[in-house]
Coordinates of N, CA and C in Angstrom, one line a residue:
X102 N 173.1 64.7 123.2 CA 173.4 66.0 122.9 C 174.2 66.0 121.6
X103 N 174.3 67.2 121.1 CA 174.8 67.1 119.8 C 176.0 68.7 119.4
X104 N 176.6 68.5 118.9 CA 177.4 69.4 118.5 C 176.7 71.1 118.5
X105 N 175.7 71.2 117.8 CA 174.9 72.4 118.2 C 174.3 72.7 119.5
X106 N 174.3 72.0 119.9 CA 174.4 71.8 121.3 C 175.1 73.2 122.3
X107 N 176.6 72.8 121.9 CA 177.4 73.7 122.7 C 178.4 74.4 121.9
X108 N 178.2 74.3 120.3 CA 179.2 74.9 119.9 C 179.2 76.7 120.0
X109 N 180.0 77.3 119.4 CA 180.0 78.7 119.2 C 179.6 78.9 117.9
X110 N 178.1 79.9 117.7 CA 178.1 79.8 116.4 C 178.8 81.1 115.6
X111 N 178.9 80.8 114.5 CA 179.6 82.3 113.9 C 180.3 82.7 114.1
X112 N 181.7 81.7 113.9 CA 182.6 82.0 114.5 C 183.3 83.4 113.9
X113 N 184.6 84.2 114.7 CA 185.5 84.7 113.8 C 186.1 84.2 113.0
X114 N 186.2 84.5 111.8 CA 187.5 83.5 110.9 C 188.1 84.7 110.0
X115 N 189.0 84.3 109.4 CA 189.9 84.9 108.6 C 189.9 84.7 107.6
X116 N 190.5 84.9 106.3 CA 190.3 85.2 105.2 C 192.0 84.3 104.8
X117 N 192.3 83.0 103.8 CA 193.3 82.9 103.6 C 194.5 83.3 103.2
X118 N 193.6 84.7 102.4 CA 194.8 85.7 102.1 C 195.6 86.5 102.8
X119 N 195.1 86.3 104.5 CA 195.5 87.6 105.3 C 196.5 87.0 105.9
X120 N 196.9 88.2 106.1 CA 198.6 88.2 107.0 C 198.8 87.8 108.2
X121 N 200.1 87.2 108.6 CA 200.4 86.3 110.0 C 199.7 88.0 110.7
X122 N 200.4 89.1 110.3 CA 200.0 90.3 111.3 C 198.5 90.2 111.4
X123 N 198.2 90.2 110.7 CA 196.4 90.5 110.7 C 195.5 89.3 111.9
X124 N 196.0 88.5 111.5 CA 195.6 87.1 112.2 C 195.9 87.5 113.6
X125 N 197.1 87.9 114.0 CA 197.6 88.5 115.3 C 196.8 89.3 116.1
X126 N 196.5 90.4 115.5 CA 195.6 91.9 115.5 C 194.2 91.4 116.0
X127 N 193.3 90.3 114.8 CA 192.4 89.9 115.1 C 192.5 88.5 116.5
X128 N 193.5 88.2 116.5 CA 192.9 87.0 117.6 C 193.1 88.4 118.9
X129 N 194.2 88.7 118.8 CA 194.3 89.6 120.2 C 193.0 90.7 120.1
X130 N 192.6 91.2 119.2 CA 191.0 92.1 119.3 C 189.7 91.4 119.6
X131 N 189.9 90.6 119.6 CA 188.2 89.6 119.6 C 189.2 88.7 120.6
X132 N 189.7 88.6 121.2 CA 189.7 87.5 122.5 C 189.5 85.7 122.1
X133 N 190.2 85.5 120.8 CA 190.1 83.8 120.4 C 191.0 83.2 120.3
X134 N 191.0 82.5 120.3 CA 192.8 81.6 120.1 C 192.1 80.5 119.1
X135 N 191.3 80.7 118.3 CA 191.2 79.4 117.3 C 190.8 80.0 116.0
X136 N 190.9 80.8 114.9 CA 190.5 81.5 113.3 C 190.0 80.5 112.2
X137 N 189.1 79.8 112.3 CA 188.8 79.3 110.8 C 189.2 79.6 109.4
X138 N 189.9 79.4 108.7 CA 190.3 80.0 107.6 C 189.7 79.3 106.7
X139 N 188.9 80.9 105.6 CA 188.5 80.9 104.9 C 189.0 81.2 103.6
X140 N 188.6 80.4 102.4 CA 189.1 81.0 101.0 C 188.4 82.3 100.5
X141 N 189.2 83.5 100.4 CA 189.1 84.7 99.8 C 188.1 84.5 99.1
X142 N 188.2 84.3 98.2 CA 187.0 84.1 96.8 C 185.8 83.6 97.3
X143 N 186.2 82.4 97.4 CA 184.2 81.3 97.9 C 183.8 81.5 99.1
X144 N 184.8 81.5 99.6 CA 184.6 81.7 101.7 C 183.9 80.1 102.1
X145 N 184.7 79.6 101.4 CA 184.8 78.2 101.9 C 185.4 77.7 103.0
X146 N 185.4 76.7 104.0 CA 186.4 76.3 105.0 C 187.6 76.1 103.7
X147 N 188.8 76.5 104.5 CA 189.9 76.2 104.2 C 190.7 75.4 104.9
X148 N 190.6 75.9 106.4 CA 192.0 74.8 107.3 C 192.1 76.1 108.5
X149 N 192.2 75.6 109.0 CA 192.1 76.4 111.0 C 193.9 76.8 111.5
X150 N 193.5 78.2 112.2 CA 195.0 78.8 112.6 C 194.8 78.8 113.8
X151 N 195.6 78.0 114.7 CA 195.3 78.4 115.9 C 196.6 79.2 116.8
X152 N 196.4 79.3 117.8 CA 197.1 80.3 119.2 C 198.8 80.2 118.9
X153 N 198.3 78.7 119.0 CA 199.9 78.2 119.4 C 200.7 78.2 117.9
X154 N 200.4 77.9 117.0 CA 200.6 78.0 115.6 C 201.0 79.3 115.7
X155 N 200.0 80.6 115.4 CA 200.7 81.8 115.2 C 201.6 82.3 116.1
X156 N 201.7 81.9 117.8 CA 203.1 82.3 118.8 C 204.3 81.5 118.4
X157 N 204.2 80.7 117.9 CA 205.2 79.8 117.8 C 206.2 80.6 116.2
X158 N 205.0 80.9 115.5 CA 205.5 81.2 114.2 C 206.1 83.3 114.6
X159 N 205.3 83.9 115.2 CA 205.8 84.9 115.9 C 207.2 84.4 116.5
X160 N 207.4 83.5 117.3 CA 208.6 83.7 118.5 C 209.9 83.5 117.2
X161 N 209.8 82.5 116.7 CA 211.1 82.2 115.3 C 211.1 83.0 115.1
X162 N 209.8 84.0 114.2 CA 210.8 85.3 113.4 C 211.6 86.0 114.2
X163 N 210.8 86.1 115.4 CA 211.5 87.7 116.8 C 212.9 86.9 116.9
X164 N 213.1 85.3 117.1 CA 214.2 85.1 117.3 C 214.9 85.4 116.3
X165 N 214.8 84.7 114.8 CA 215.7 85.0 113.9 C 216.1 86.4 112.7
X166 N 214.8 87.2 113.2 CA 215.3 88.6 112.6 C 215.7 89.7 113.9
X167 N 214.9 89.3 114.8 CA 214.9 90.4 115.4 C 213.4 91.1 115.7
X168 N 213.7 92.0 117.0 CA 212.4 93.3 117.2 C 211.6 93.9 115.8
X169 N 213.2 94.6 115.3 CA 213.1 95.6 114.6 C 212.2 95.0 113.2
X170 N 212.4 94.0 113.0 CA 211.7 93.5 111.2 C 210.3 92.2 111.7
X171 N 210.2 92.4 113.1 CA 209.3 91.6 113.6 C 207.8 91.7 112.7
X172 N 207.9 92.6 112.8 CA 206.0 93.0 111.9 C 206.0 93.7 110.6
X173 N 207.1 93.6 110.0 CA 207.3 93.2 108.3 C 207.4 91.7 107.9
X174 N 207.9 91.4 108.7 CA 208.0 89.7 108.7 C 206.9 89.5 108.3
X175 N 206.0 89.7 109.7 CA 204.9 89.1 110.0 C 204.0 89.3 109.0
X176 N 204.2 90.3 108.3 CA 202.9 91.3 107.2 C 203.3 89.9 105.5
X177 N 204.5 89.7 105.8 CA 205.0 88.4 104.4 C 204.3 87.6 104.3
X178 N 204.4 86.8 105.7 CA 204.0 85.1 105.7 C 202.6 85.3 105.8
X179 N 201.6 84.8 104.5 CA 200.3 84.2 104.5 C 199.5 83.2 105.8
X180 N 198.1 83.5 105.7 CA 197.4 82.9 106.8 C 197.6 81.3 106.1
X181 N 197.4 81.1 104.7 CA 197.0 80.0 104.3 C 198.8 79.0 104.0
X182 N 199.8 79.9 104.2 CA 201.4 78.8 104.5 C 200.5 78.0 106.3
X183 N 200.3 79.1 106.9 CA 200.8 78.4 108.2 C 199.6 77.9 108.8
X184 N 198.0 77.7 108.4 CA 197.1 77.1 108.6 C 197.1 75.6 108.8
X185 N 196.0 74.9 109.0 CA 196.2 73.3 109.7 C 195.0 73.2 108.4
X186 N 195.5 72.1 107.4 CA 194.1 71.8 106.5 C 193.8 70.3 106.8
X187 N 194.7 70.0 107.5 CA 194.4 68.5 108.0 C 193.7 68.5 109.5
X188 N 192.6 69.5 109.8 CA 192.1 69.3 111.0 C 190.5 68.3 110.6
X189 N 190.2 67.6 111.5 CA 188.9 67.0 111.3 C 187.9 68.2 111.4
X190 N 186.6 67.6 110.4 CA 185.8 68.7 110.3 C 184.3 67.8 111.3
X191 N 183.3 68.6 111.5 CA 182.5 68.2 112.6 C 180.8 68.9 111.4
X192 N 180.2 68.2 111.8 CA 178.4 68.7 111.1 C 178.2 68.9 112.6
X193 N 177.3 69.9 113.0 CA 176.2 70.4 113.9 C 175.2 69.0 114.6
X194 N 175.6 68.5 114.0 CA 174.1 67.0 114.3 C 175.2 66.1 114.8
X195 N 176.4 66.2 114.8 CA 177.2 65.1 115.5 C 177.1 65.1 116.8
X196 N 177.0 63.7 117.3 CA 176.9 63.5 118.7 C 177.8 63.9 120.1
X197 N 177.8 64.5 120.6 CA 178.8 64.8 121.3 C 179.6 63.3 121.9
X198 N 179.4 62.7 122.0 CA 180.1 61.3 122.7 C 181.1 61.1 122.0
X199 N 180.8 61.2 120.3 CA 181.9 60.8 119.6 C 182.9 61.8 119.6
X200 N 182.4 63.1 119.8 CA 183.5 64.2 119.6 C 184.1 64.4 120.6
X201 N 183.6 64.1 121.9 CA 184.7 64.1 123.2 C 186.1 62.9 122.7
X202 N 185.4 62.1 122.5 CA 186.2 60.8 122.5 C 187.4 61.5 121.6
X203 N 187.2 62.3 120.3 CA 187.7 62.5 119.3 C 188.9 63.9 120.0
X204 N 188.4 64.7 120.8 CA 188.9 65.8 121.2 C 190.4 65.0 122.7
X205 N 189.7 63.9 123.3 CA 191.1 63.4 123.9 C 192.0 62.4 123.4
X206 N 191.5 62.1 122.7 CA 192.3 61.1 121.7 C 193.4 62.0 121.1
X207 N 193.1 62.8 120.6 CA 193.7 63.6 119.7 C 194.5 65.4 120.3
X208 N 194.0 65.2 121.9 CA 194.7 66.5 122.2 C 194.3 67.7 121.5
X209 N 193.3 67.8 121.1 CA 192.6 69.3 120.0 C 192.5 70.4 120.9
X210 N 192.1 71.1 120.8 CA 191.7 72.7 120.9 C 190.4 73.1 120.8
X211 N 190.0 72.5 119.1 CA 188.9 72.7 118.8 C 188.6 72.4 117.3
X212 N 187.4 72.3 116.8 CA 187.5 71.9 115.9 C 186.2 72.4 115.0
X213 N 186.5 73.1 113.8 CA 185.0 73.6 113.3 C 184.4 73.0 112.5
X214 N 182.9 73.7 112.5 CA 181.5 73.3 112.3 C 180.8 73.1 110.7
X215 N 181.1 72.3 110.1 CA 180.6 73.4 108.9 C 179.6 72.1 108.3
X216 N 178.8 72.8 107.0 CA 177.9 72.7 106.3 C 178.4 72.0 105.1
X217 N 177.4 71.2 104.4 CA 177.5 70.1 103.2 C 178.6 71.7 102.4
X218 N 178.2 73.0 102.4 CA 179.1 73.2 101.0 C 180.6 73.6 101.6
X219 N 180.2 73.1 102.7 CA 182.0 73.6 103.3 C 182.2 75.1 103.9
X220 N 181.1 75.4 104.3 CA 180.8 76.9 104.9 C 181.0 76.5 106.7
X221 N 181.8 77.9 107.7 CA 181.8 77.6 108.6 C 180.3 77.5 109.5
X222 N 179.9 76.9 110.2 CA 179.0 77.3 111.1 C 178.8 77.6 112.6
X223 N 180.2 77.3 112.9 CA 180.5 77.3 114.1 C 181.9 76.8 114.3
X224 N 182.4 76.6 115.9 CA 183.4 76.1 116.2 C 183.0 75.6 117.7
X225 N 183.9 74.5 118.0 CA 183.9 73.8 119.1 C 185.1 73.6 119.7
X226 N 185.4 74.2 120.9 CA 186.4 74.3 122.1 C 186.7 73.2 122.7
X227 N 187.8 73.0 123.6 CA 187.8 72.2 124.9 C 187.2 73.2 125.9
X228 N 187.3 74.2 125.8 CA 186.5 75.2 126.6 C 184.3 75.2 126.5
X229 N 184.3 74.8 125.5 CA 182.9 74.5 125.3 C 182.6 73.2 126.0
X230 N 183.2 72.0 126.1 CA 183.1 71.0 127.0 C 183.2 71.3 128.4
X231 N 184.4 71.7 129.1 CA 184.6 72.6 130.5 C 182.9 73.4 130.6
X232 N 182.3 74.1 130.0 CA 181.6 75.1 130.1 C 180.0 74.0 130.4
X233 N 180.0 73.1 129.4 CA 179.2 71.8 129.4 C 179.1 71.1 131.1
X234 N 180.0 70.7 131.2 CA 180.7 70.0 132.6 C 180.0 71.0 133.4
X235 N 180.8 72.1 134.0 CA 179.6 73.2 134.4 C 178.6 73.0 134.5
X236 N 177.7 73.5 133.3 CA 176.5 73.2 133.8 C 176.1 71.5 134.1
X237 N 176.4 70.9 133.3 CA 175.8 69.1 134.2 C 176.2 69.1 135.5
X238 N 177.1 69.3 136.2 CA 177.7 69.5 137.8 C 176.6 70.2 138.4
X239 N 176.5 71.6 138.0 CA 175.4 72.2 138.9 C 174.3 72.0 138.6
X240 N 173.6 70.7 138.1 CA 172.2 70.1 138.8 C 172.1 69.7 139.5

């Protein structure tokens, strides 16, 4: 099996211009905890924002400004300060063997899909594995 396999294709992603709020707005509207970040201009991969990244970056400000400047804060700090550009990237044709190995080794989340020009094409979960497991179990 192979990455296309079980990935998700087309993923949601973000735009690296957009705001910690925006990123917020959109993971909580679409139901994702992982954003591909894309360069504004090319819509290139950029570097991945995930759940715990933006709660964590949420809980500091609430703690250090407060309620009241919570989502002015939020509207400041850029998607592309607090993005991961050091995440491994995966092609569609990769073998799943290697990328399990790669996903416990490494404690990931997930990890996206992209194309020779650096376009997203997907993303891949620990939830996409779980979901895999699933069905191999119920044969």
């Amino acid at each position: 099996m192979q990455v296309k396999d079980i990935m998700t294709p087309n993923p949601v992603c973000i735009s690296d211009g957009a705001s910690l709020k925006d990123a917020h707005l959109l993971m909580q509207s679409r139901g994702v905890r992982h954003l591909p970040v894309v360069g504004e201009q090319d819509g290139h991969y950029k570097g991945i924002l995930t759940h715990k990244k933006m709660i964590s970056t949420v809980v500091s400000l609430l703690n250090k400004y407060g309620q009241g400047a919570l989502e002015r804060k939020e509207r400041q700090y850029l998607v592309r300060e607090l993005m991961d550009t050091d995440a491994q990237r995966l092609s569609d044709d990769e073998p799943l063997a290697v990328v399990v190995d790669y996903f416990i080794e490494n404690k990931l989340g997930c990890l996206p899909v992209l194309d020779k020009e650096q376009r997203v094409l997907g993303i891949v979960t620990s939830s996409d594995f779980v979901k895999l497991c699933k069905t191999l179990l119920s044969k």
